[in-house]
Amino acid sequence: MTTGNPSYTNPKPCKHLADYKLNHGLSGYKSLQKHLKTAPHGKTSVGKPNTKTPRCISCDGFQDIERAELYCCVCCDQVYDPDFDKAVISKHIMGITGDKNGDESIGKRLVKRRRLSSGVVEELVDSKISKQLISMRDRRAKSCYPLGLRGLNNLGNTCFMNSVLQALLHAPPFRNYFLSGGHNHETCRKRSVGRLCLPCDIDVVFSAAFSGDRAPYSPAQFLYSWWQHSANQASYEQKDAHEFFISVLDGIHEKEVKSTQSRNQNRDNGDCQCIAHGVFSGLLRSDVTCMTCGFTSTTFDPCVDISLDLDTNNFPSKNTATKSIKPDANSSMSTLLGCLDLFTRQEKLGSDSKLYCQNCHERRDSAKQMSIKRLPLVLCLHIKRFEHSPVTKMSRKIDRYLQFPLSLDMTPYLSSSVVRNRFGNRIFAFETGESDISAEFEIFAVVTHAGTLESGHYVNFLRLRNQWYKCDDAWINEVDEGMVRASQCYMMFYVQKSLYQKANEDWSCLPISPRRNMFGQ
Amino acid sequence: MASHAQLSSHFFGDLLDSIIVDVASECHRIARLGLDRNLEEEEEELKLSAQARERVTDPNNSGEANSKYVVDIFGQTHPPIASDVFECMNCHRPIMAGRFAPHLEKCMGKGRKARFKGTRSSTAAQNRHSRGSPVSTYPPYPNSTSTNQLSNGTSGVAGEEYSNGTFPEP
């Protein structure tokens, strides 16, 4: 089974179906197509044929009329054929858009094909410079602990900042960029004397964290700069880790865009090459379907993270009809996969929010479905633990435990999977132009929150070379995986599996004793 | 002539059969096309998490998660309030690290505003996070006025002293 583009195995057609197609071609499918009835919600059935369809006679199979599936009487099994599925889907398309051609994928909108998204970052990820920098680091560093592991002093309720900084310090592509001189604060300051530059301050933090000095560092200058930057927004008083994260990425983007790109026009389609977007930005797809005619309108929006509602009702996964049943252990536990299922579930919009359908030319009941068109290198998942009641105007925090995996396969949430599933998983290329980014991720940082909305504490757990570390402001301690699993997660940082494995290889500790030498010398 | 009861039972049976075959057909297709998720891995993760939670809530446990730290992995200890002293980049006075943020807030003239969550644009936040709005819910570069936040630290504390983030029991 390949990773990356969600492929399904094209099953070998049963011999009998293959024989039929050799003898009769696709004419049977075409005549059957006339009788197909498609429904707006994606299901297909066969209307009552007026005459005997030729297939009943000449082939050994017949139709499941209610579901438009092929059944081979000789094999005594349901069989699948890409050509048949294509005929089914073409009927859908013809029905919706009146397009007689019917060969284009549904709802496809030409999206400017983004060059391999890791293009910008790839060079720096592989850079040898970063390795050389490490060899020059202070060898007095307490050995056998990962580089860059350093406590951050709490400057007065700044754990929201510290926890996110730790995640950024150890996000492989982000870290490599800064350590290999992607934004050198010494050379940059010369160009912009006295002007606020958040990437410079981040570079300073990186230098400090990876200097080899293990005494806790005070990110005071960074705080000062960030406060000045966020004073420009309305939210300088935000003490929320997620808001801080968004704000920092925004600050980097602002500065990097000005200095490296002359135009700002890439903003809209998410092709921004600044390091913040290069690492964290993905693309979301939103489909709004008219429940009357089935016409679907699709929009794409870039995002630097995904905010998820808790799946408090534990919806069954839509991609597996066979859900493992462990009623006591799992039936009431919220899981990250459950939240992602909820996020990509087709949601009927209320009758009070009918949307205008371009096909019907009036407002109709609609359904909306989100999916991920393109995954980022580093995926930040944010859990909305905030509940706001419009009635009482009160807000409260949801402490409910959320189970999350250490290895995450995002395939079921990709647009190709979600859209295909909406049409009954027919063998058809629904999505084109998806990048080659793999869908397998490994977690490397978890920001947890304990306490209430008004007063609480953030702690970050880092996973470096498969060892977990608890970063509680100035205090760094080794912890076991169980403690992380049992924690109350608020933001989870996943990185593409290949980058995670590479990071583990490259960044072995500096040994005092001649054990392992990471440069292979 | 079939009785009403027989008829309704017959129709019910048909409906039920149809629903069952719907599900079976769907599963069959998913399985045959290789679309099913890796259930073993998922179950393994669920199991590990459940075990971890049990261990943590076990009263026999030493409560290592929340006990005071003695030393960190580098063998260092740290005071509750960071005691490094450095110069404020605004006023150039020496400030203790653990009190830097509240100092800076005053120093930069922002003052100690009372938390006023209610007046922030909560409708904007709702729309931004609601799945029902017709426009994209993910503005590319959000400038947040959202109330969807978890603040840390206590609120409404006035005066010079600034209490450190509390460590409440989870």
XYZ file of C-alpha atoms in Angstrom, chain B residues 17-170:
154
model
C -32.516 -6.005 4.709
C -31.938 -2.994 2.548
C -30.145 -1.157 5.316
C -28.001 -4.155 6.126
C -27.009 -4.657 2.533
C -26.193 -0.936 2.257
C -23.658 -1.297 4.998
C -22.375 -4.636 3.775
C -21.923 -3.376 0.247
C -20.066 -0.322 1.489
C -17.768 -2.398 3.671
C -17.148 -4.876 0.919
C -16.106 -2.160 -1.477
C -13.858 -0.511 1.072
C -12.191 -3.772 1.946
C -11.806 -4.954 -1.631
C -10.334 -1.671 -2.794
C -7.943 -1.539 0.119
C -9.385 1.610 1.628
C -9.771 0.459 5.166
C -7.689 2.170 7.767
C -5.065 0.334 9.651
C -7.251 -0.725 12.522
C -4.601 -2.680 14.384
C -2.386 0.356 14.733
C -5.293 2.500 15.838
C -6.349 -0.017 18.425
C -2.819 -0.284 19.688
C -2.633 3.462 20.183
C -5.989 3.475 21.979
C -4.875 0.687 24.241
C -1.616 2.384 25.137
C -3.386 5.609 25.933
C -5.976 3.883 28.073
C -3.248 2.106 30.031
C -1.354 5.341 30.490
C -4.413 7.057 31.864
C -5.045 4.276 34.309
C -1.532 4.512 35.623
C -1.799 8.237 36.091
C -5.075 8.130 37.952
C -3.946 5.236 40.090
C -3.845 6.520 43.674
C -0.906 4.258 44.390
C 1.130 6.266 41.983
C 3.532 8.713 43.500
C 1.892 11.509 41.574
C 5.117 12.135 39.765
C 3.351 14.255 37.258
C 2.760 17.066 39.654
C 5.298 16.747 42.381
C 7.741 19.510 42.878
C 10.876 19.124 40.882
C 14.129 18.477 42.685
C 16.614 18.601 39.862
C 16.233 18.754 36.117
C 18.034 16.392 33.769
C 21.088 18.593 33.717
C 21.286 18.416 37.499
C 20.197 22.004 37.981
C 17.602 23.496 40.289
C 15.588 26.600 39.691
C 13.770 28.992 42.028
C 10.007 29.432 41.695
C 10.563 32.897 40.312
C 13.401 33.176 37.832
C 16.165 35.114 39.495
C 18.354 36.131 36.570
C 18.707 39.863 36.369
C 19.055 41.772 33.147
C 18.490 45.183 31.767
C 15.083 46.191 30.491
C 15.403 47.177 26.860
C 12.896 49.941 27.329
C 13.976 51.748 30.479
C 17.393 50.154 31.009
C 16.795 49.361 34.635
C 17.880 46.006 36.016
C 14.882 43.704 36.288
C 14.527 40.217 37.685
C 13.594 37.703 34.991
C 10.558 36.335 36.762
C 9.064 39.800 37.029
C 10.080 41.024 33.634
C 6.752 40.639 31.871
C 4.653 42.649 34.323
C 7.393 45.244 34.472
C 7.502 45.517 30.721
C 3.775 45.894 30.518
C 3.941 48.974 32.703
C 7.146 50.180 31.211
C 5.744 50.117 27.699
C 2.731 52.002 28.906
C 0.173 49.334 28.310
C -0.924 49.327 31.910
C -2.875 46.627 33.629
C -6.112 46.442 31.775
C -8.806 44.412 33.357
C -9.757 41.314 31.447
C -12.708 42.201 29.337
C -13.347 39.015 27.434
C -16.996 39.766 26.970
C -16.501 42.777 24.782
C -14.131 41.076 22.408
C -15.709 40.182 19.175
C -17.067 36.815 20.113
C -19.356 36.695 17.130
C -16.332 36.962 14.916
C -14.867 34.048 16.753
C -18.017 32.027 16.392
C -18.162 32.706 12.699
C -14.541 31.975 12.304
C -14.835 28.625 13.981
C -18.346 27.755 13.047
C -18.675 25.179 10.346
C -21.919 26.574 9.184
C -20.835 29.817 7.647
C -20.804 29.881 3.878
C -17.533 31.687 3.597
C -14.275 30.084 4.363
C -13.792 29.597 8.041
C -10.070 29.795 7.818
C -8.964 33.261 6.881
C -5.457 32.944 5.519
C -3.774 35.189 7.998
C -6.119 35.597 10.879
C -5.761 38.679 12.950
C -7.368 37.319 15.934
C -9.893 38.981 18.097
C -11.078 35.612 19.099
C -12.115 34.719 22.567
C -11.203 31.134 21.940
C -8.250 31.314 24.184
C -6.895 29.769 27.297
C -5.211 32.419 29.289
C -2.593 31.609 31.759
C -1.970 33.423 34.929
C -4.449 34.968 37.235
C -6.628 37.823 36.203
C -7.316 41.127 37.759
C -4.204 41.293 39.827
C -3.209 44.841 40.466
C -0.129 46.301 41.931
C 3.529 45.631 41.726
C 3.588 42.050 42.765
C 2.677 39.633 40.048
C 1.937 36.152 41.125
C 3.502 33.444 39.111
C 1.324 31.077 37.139
C -0.481 28.904 39.556
C -0.102 25.168 39.575
C -3.570 23.942 40.229
C -4.374 20.330 40.614
C -5.606 18.956 37.317
